Coordinates of C-alpha atoms and ligand atoms in Angstrom, one line a residue:
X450 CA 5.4 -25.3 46.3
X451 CA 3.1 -27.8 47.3
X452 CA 5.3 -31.2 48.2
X453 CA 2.7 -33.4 49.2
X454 CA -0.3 -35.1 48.3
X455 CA -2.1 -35.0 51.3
X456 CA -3.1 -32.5 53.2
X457 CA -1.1 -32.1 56.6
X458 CA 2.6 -33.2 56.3
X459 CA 2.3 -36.1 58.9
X460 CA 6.3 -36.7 60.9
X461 CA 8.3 -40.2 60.7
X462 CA 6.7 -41.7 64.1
X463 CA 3.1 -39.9 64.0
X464 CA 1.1 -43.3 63.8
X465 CA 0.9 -45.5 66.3
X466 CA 0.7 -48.8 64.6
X467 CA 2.1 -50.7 67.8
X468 CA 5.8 -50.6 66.8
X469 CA 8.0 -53.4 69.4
X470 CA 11.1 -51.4 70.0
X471 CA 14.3 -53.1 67.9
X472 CA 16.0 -55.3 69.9
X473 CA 19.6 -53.7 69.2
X474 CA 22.4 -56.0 67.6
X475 CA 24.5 -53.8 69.4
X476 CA 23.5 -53.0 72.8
X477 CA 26.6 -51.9 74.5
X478 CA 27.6 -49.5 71.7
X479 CA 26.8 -45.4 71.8
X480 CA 28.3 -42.7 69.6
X481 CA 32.2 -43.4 68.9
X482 CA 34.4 -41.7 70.9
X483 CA 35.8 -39.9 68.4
X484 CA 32.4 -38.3 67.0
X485 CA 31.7 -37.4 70.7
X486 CA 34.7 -35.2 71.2
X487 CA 35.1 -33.8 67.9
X488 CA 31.5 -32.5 68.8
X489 CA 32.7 -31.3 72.2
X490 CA 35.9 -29.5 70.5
X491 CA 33.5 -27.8 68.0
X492 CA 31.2 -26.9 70.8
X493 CA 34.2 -25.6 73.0
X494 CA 36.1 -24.4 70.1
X495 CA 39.1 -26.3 71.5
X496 CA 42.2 -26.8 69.4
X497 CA 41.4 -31.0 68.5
X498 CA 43.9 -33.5 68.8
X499 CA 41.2 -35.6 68.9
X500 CA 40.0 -37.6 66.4
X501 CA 43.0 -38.5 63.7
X502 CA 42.2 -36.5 60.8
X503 CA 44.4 -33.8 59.1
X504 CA 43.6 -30.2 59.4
X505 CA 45.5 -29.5 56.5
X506 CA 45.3 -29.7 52.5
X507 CA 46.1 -32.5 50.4
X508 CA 48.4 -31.9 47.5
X509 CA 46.1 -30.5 44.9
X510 CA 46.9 -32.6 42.4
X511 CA 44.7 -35.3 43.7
X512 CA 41.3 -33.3 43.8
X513 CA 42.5 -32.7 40.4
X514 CA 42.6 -36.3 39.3
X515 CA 40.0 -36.8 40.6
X516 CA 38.4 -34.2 39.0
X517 CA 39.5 -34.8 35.3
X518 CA 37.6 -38.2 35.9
X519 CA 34.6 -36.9 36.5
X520 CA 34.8 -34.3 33.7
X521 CA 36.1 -37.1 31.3
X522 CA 32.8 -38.8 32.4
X523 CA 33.7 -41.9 34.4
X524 CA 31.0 -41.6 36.8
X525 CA 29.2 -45.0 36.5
X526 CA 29.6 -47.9 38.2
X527 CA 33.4 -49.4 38.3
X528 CA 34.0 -52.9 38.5
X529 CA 33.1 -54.7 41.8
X530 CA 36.4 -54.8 43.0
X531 CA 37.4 -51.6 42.1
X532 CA 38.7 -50.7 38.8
X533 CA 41.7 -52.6 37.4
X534 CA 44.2 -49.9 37.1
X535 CA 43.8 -49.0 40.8
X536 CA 44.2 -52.5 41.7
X537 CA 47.4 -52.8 39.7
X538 CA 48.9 -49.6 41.3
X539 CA 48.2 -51.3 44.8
X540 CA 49.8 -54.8 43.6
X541 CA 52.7 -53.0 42.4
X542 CA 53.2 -50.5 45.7
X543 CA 52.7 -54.0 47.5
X544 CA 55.4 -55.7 45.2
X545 CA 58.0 -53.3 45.3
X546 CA 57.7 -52.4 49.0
X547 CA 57.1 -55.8 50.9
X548 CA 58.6 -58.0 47.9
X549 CA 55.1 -60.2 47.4
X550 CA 53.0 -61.2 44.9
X551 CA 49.6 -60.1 44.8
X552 CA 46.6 -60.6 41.2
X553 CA 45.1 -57.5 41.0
X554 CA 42.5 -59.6 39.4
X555 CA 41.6 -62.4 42.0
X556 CA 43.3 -60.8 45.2
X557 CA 43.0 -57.4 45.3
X558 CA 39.7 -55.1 46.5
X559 CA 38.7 -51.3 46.6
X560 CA 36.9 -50.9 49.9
X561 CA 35.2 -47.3 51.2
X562 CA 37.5 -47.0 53.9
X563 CA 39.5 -49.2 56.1
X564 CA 36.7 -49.4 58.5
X565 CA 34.3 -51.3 55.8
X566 CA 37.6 -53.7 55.3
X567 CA 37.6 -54.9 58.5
X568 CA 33.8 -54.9 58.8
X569 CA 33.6 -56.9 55.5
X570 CA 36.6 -59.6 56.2
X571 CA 35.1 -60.1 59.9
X572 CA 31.7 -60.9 58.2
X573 CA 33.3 -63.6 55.6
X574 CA 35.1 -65.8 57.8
X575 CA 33.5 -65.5 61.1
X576 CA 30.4 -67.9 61.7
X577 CA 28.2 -67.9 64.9
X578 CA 30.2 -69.2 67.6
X579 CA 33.5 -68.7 66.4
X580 CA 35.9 -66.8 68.4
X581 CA 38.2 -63.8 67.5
X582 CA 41.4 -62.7 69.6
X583 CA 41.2 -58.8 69.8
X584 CA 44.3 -57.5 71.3
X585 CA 43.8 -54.4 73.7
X586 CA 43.8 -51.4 73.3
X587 CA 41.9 -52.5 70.4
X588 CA 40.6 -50.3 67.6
X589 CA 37.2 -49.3 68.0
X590 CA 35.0 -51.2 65.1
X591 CA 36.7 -54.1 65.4
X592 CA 34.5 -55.8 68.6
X593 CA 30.7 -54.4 66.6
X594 CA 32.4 -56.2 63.3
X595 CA 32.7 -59.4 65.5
X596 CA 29.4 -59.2 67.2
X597 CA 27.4 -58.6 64.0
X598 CA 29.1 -62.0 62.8
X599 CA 27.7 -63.8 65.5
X600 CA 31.6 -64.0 66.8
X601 CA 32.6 -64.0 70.1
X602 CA 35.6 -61.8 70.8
X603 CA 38.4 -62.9 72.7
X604 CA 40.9 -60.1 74.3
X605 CA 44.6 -60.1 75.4
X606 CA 45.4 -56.5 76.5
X607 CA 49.2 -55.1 75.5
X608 CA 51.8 -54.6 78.2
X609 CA 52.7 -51.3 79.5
X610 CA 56.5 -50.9 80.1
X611 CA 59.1 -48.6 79.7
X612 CA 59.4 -49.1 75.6
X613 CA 55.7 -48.2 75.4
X614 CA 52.8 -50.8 74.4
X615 CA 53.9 -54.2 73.6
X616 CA 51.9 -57.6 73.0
X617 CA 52.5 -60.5 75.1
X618 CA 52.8 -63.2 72.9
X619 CA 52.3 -65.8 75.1
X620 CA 48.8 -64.6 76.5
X621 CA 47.5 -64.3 72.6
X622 CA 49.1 -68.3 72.3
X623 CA 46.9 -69.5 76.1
X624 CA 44.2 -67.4 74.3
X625 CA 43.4 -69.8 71.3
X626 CA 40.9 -72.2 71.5
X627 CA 39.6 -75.2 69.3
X628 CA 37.3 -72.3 68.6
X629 CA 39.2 -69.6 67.6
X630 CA 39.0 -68.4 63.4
X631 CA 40.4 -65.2 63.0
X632 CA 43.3 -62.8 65.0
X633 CA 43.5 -59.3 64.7
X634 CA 46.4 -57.8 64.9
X635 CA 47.1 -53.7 64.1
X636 CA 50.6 -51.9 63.2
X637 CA 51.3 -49.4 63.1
X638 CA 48.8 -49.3 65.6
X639 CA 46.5 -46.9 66.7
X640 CA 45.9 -45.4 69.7
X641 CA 49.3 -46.2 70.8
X642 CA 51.5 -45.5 68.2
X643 CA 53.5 -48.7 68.7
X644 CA 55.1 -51.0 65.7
X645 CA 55.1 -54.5 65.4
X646 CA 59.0 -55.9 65.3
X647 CA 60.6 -58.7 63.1
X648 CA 61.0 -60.4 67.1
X649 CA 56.1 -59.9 67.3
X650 CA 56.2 -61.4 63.4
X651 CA 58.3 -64.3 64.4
X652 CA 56.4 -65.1 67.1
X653 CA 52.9 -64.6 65.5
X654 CA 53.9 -67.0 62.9
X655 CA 54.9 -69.8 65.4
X656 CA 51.5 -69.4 67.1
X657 CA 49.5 -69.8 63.8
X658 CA 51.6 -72.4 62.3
X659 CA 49.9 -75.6 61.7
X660 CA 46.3 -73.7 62.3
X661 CA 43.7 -73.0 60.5
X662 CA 43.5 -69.4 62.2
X663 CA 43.0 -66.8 60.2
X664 CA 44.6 -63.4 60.3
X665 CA 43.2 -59.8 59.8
X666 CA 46.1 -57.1 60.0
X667 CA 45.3 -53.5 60.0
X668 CA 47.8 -51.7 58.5
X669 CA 46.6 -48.5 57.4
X670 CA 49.1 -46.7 59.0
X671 CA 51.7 -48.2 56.7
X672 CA 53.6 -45.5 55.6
X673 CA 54.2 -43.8 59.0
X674 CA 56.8 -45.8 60.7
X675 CA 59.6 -43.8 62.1
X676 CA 63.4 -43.3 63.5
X677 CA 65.3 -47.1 62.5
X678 CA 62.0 -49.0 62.1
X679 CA 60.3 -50.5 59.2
X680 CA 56.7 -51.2 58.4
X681 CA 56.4 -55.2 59.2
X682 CA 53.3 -56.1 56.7
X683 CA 52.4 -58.8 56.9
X684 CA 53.1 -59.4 53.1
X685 CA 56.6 -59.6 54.0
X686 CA 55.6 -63.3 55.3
X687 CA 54.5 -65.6 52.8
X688 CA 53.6 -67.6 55.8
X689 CA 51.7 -65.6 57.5
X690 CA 50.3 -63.9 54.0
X691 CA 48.7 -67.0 52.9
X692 CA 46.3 -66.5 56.0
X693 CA 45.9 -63.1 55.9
X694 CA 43.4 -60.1 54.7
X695 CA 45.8 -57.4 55.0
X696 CA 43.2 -54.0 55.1
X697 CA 44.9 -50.4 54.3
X698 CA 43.5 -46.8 53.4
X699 CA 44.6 -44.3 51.0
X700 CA 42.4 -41.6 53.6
X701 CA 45.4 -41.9 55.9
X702 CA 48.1 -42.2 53.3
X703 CA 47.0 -39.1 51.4
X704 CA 45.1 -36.6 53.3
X705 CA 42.1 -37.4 52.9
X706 CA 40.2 -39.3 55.6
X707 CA 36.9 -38.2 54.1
X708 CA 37.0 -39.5 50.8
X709 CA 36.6 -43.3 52.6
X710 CA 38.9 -45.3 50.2
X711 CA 40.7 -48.4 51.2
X712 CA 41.9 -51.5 49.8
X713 CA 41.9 -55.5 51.5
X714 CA 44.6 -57.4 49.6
X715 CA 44.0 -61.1 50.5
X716 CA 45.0 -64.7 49.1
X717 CA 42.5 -65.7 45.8
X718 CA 40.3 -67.9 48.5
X719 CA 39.8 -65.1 50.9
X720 CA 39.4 -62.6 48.7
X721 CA 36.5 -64.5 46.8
X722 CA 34.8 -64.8 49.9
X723 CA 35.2 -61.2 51.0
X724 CA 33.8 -60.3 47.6
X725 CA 30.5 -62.3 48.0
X726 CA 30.3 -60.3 50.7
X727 CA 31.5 -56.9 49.8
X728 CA 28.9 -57.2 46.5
X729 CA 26.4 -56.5 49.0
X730 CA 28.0 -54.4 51.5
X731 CA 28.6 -52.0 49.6
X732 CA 29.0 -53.5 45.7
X733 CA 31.4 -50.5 44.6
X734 CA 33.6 -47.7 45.5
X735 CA 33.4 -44.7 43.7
X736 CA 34.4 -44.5 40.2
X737 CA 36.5 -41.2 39.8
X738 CA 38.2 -41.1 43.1
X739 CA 39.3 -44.5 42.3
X740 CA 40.8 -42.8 38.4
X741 CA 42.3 -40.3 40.5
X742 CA 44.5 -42.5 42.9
X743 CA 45.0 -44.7 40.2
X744 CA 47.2 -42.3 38.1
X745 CA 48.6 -40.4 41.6
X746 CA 49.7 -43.3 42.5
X747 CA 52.1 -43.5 39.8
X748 CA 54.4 -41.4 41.1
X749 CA 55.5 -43.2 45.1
X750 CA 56.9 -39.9 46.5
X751 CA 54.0 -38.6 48.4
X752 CA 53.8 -42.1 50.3
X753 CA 58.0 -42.9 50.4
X754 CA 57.9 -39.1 52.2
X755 CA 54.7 -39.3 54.7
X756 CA 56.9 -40.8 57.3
X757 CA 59.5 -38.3 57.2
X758 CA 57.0 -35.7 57.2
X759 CA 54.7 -36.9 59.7
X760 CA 58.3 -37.4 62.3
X761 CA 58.9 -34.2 61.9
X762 CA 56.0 -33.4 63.2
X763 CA 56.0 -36.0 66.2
X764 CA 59.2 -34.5 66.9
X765 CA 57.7 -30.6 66.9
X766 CA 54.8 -32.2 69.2
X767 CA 56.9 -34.2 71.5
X768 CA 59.6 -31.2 71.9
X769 CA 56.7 -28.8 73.4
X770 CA 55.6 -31.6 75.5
X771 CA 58.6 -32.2 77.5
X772 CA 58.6 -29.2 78.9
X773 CA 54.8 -29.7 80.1
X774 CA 53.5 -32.2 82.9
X775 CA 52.6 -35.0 81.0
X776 CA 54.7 -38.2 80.2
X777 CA 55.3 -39.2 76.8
X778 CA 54.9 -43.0 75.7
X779 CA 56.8 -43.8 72.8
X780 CA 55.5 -42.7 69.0
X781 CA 57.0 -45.0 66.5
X782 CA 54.0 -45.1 64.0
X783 CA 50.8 -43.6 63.1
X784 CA 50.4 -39.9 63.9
X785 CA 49.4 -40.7 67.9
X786 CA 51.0 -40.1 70.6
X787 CA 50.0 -41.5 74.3
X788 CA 50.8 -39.4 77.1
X789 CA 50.5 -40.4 80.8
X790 CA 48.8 -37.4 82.8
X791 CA 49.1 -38.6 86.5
X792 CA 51.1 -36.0 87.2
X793 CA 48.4 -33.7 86.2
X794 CA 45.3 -35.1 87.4
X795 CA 43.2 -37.7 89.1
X796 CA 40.4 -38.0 86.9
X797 CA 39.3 -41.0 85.1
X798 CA 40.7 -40.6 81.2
X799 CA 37.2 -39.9 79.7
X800 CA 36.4 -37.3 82.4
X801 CA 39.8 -36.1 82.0
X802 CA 39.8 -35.7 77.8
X803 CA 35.9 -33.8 78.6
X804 CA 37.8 -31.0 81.4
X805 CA 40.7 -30.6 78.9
X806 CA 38.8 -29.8 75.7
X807 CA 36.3 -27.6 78.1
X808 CA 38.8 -25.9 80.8
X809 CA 42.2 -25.9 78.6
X810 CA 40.9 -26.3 74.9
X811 CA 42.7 -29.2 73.8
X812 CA 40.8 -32.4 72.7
X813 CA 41.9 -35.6 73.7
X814 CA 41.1 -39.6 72.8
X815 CA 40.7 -41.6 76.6
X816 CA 42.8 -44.5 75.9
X817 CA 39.9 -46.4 78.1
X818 CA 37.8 -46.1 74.7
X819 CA 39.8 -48.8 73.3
X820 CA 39.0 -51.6 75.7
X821 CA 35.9 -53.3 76.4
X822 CA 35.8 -53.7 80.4
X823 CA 36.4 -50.5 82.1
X824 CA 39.9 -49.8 82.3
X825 CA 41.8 -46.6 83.5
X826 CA 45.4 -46.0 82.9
X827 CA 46.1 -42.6 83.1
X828 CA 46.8 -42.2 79.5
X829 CA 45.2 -39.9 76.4
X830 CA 45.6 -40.2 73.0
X831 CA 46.7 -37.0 71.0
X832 CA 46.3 -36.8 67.4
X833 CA 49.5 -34.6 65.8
X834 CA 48.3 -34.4 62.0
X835 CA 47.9 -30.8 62.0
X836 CA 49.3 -27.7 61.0
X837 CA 52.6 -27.1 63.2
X838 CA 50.7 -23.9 63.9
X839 CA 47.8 -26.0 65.7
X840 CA 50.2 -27.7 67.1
X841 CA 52.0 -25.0 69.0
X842 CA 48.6 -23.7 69.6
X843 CA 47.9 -26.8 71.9
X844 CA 51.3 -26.9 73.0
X845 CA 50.8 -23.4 74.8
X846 CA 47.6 -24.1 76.6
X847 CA 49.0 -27.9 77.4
X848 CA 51.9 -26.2 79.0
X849 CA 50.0 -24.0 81.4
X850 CA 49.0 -27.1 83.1
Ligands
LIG128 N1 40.6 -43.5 62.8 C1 40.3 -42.2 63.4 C2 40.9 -42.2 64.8 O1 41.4 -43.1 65.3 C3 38.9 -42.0 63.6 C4 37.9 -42.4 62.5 C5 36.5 -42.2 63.0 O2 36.1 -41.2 63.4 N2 35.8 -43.3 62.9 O3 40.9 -41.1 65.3

């Protein structure tokens, strides 16, 4: 079939017309880490604990929500927030489980994905100039969302200790400036599986008191906290609430990390200006995925039950790897768990994660891809949302080290 007009198919860069090269907006960014050895564990065919994804179903009864709303032919455009009945299930989950208040109307928004939450709140409040404190090890799209704002971040890296990864409150309070707008702050928080405690809250809410600071809190881990700790959202704290864009993802909370769907519940003001901005991010989300969490949401078992399910898992994990080499940080959220390798090897922790997905077949996150300077602790990031029978899979090759 002939597909063209002309001729000769011509290629994208054939004609020289004398093109400058683009003068990147981000210069120091390559291929995210966790594309990179997803890649390598497919090339390698290693077991990957690698990026966080599950490698197993969701309960069918969402694809088949989903699917009912295509078939009953709700396929156009949804409202630029996200349909109302979706926001209502979120203001409700938010009511009942953190006890506040939010208008599905005026304060509520459907986002694709947690990522395009925090890319969208970064690009409403930060101007040119203004700084953001990024605590580190710091997720890895928040320092592009600042730097395509024109914002300067600002870092504070965690503590290591023998409770695992905690945040020195008093380096984030020397690190404010006249200058600073927003704080980001992540629990449970990925890579290192750590929680933020009432004893964090209470600090972080002296430290903004009587600013004009703005917070961003990542919490779309919510629903896997574990043992005798509970989720501290931030909507527990009118205080702190009244500042805050609070970003989570149904990806995480149901299974499925490809469908992209998130949610940014923020005060009326904040949210009005993250909607100017989302209207031309990405205007909507859509339509019948957003039907189809709207009436699974209706029953809360499969999100009151992801943290038991996902500590039994943790616990599987973290059995097999006492009996191997590496040291185990703490895991009291999300489905990461930090190990120390020392004991195994000398390599720097991105070489390291490249020989263990090639030589052992286990994929690995370098905990160095979560800071901004070079930075080398010894420490990898494995991903336990699989199958148990992946799981003890990479168990048995981890323990022949
Ligand atoms: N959030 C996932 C992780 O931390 C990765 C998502 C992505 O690949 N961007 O592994």
């Amino acid at each position: 079939m002939n597909t063209t007009t002309q001729d000769t198919i011509h290629t994208a860069h054939s004609a020289d017309i004398g093109l400058a090269p683009l003068v990147s907006k981000l210069p120091r960014v390559g291929t995210t880490i966790f594309t990179v050895m997803s890649a390598l564990a497919t090339e390698k065919k290693a077991v990957n604990l690698g990026q966080g994804f599950p490698d197993f179903a969701c309960d069918p009864a969402l694809p088949d929500a989903v699917t009912k709303a295509m078939r009953d032919g709700l396929n156009q455009y949804p409202p630029m927030a996200g349909i109302l009945p979706l926001r209502e299930a979120i203001a409700k989950k938010i009511h009942t489980l953190y006890q506040c208040d939010y208008d599905a109307a005026t304060e509520i928004t459907v986002t694709a994905g947690g990522t395009q939450g925090v890319l969208t709140a970064v690009l409403c409040c930060v101007h040119p100039g203004d700084e953001v404190i990024v605590i580190e090890p710091a997720y890895d799209c928040y320092v592009p969302a600042i730097e395509l704002a024109g914002g300067k971040p600002v870092f504070v890296q965690m503590e290591v200790g023998e409770n695992g990864y905690s945040v020195p409150w008093k380096k984030v309070a020397a690190a404010i400036t006249p200058k600073t707008r927003l704080l980001m702050i992540n629990s449970p928080h990925n890579p290192t599986g750590s929680v933020l405690r009432k004893t964090d809250i209470r600090q972080l809410a002296a430290i903004l008191r009587g600013t004009q600071i703005l917070l961003l809190s990542d919490e779309v881990y919510e629903h896997m906290v574990y043992d005798d700790h509970r989720h501290e959202s931030i909507c527990r704290y009118p205080e702190l609430a009244a500042r805050a864009f609070v970003v989570s993802s149904f990806g995480k909370t149901y299974h499925v990390t490809g469908w992209k769907v998130g949610f940014v519940a923020a005060p009326a003001m904040l949210s009005a200006e993250f909607r100017r901005v989302h209207q031309f991010n990405v205007f909507t989300v859509n339509t019948p995925v957003q039907y189809g969490l709207a009436s699974y949401m209706e029953d809360p078992t499969p999100y009151l039950d992801l943290a038991p399910f996902y500590q039994s898992k943790r616990d599987l994990f973290r059995a097999g790897l006492a009996n191997t080499r590496f040291k185990l940080l703490p895991s009291n959220g999300t489905y990461f768990q930090c190990v120390d390798y020392r004991a195994i090897s000398d390599l720097p922790e991105a070489e390291f994660c490249t020989w263990l997905t090639t030589e052992v077949g286990v994929a690995a996150i370098p905990i160095s891809a979560f800071y901004q300077e070079p930075r080398e602790s010894g420490i990898v990031r494995f991903c336990y949302a699989k199958k148990d029978q992946t799981l003890l899979a990479a168990l048995e090759r981890l323990s022949t080290l």
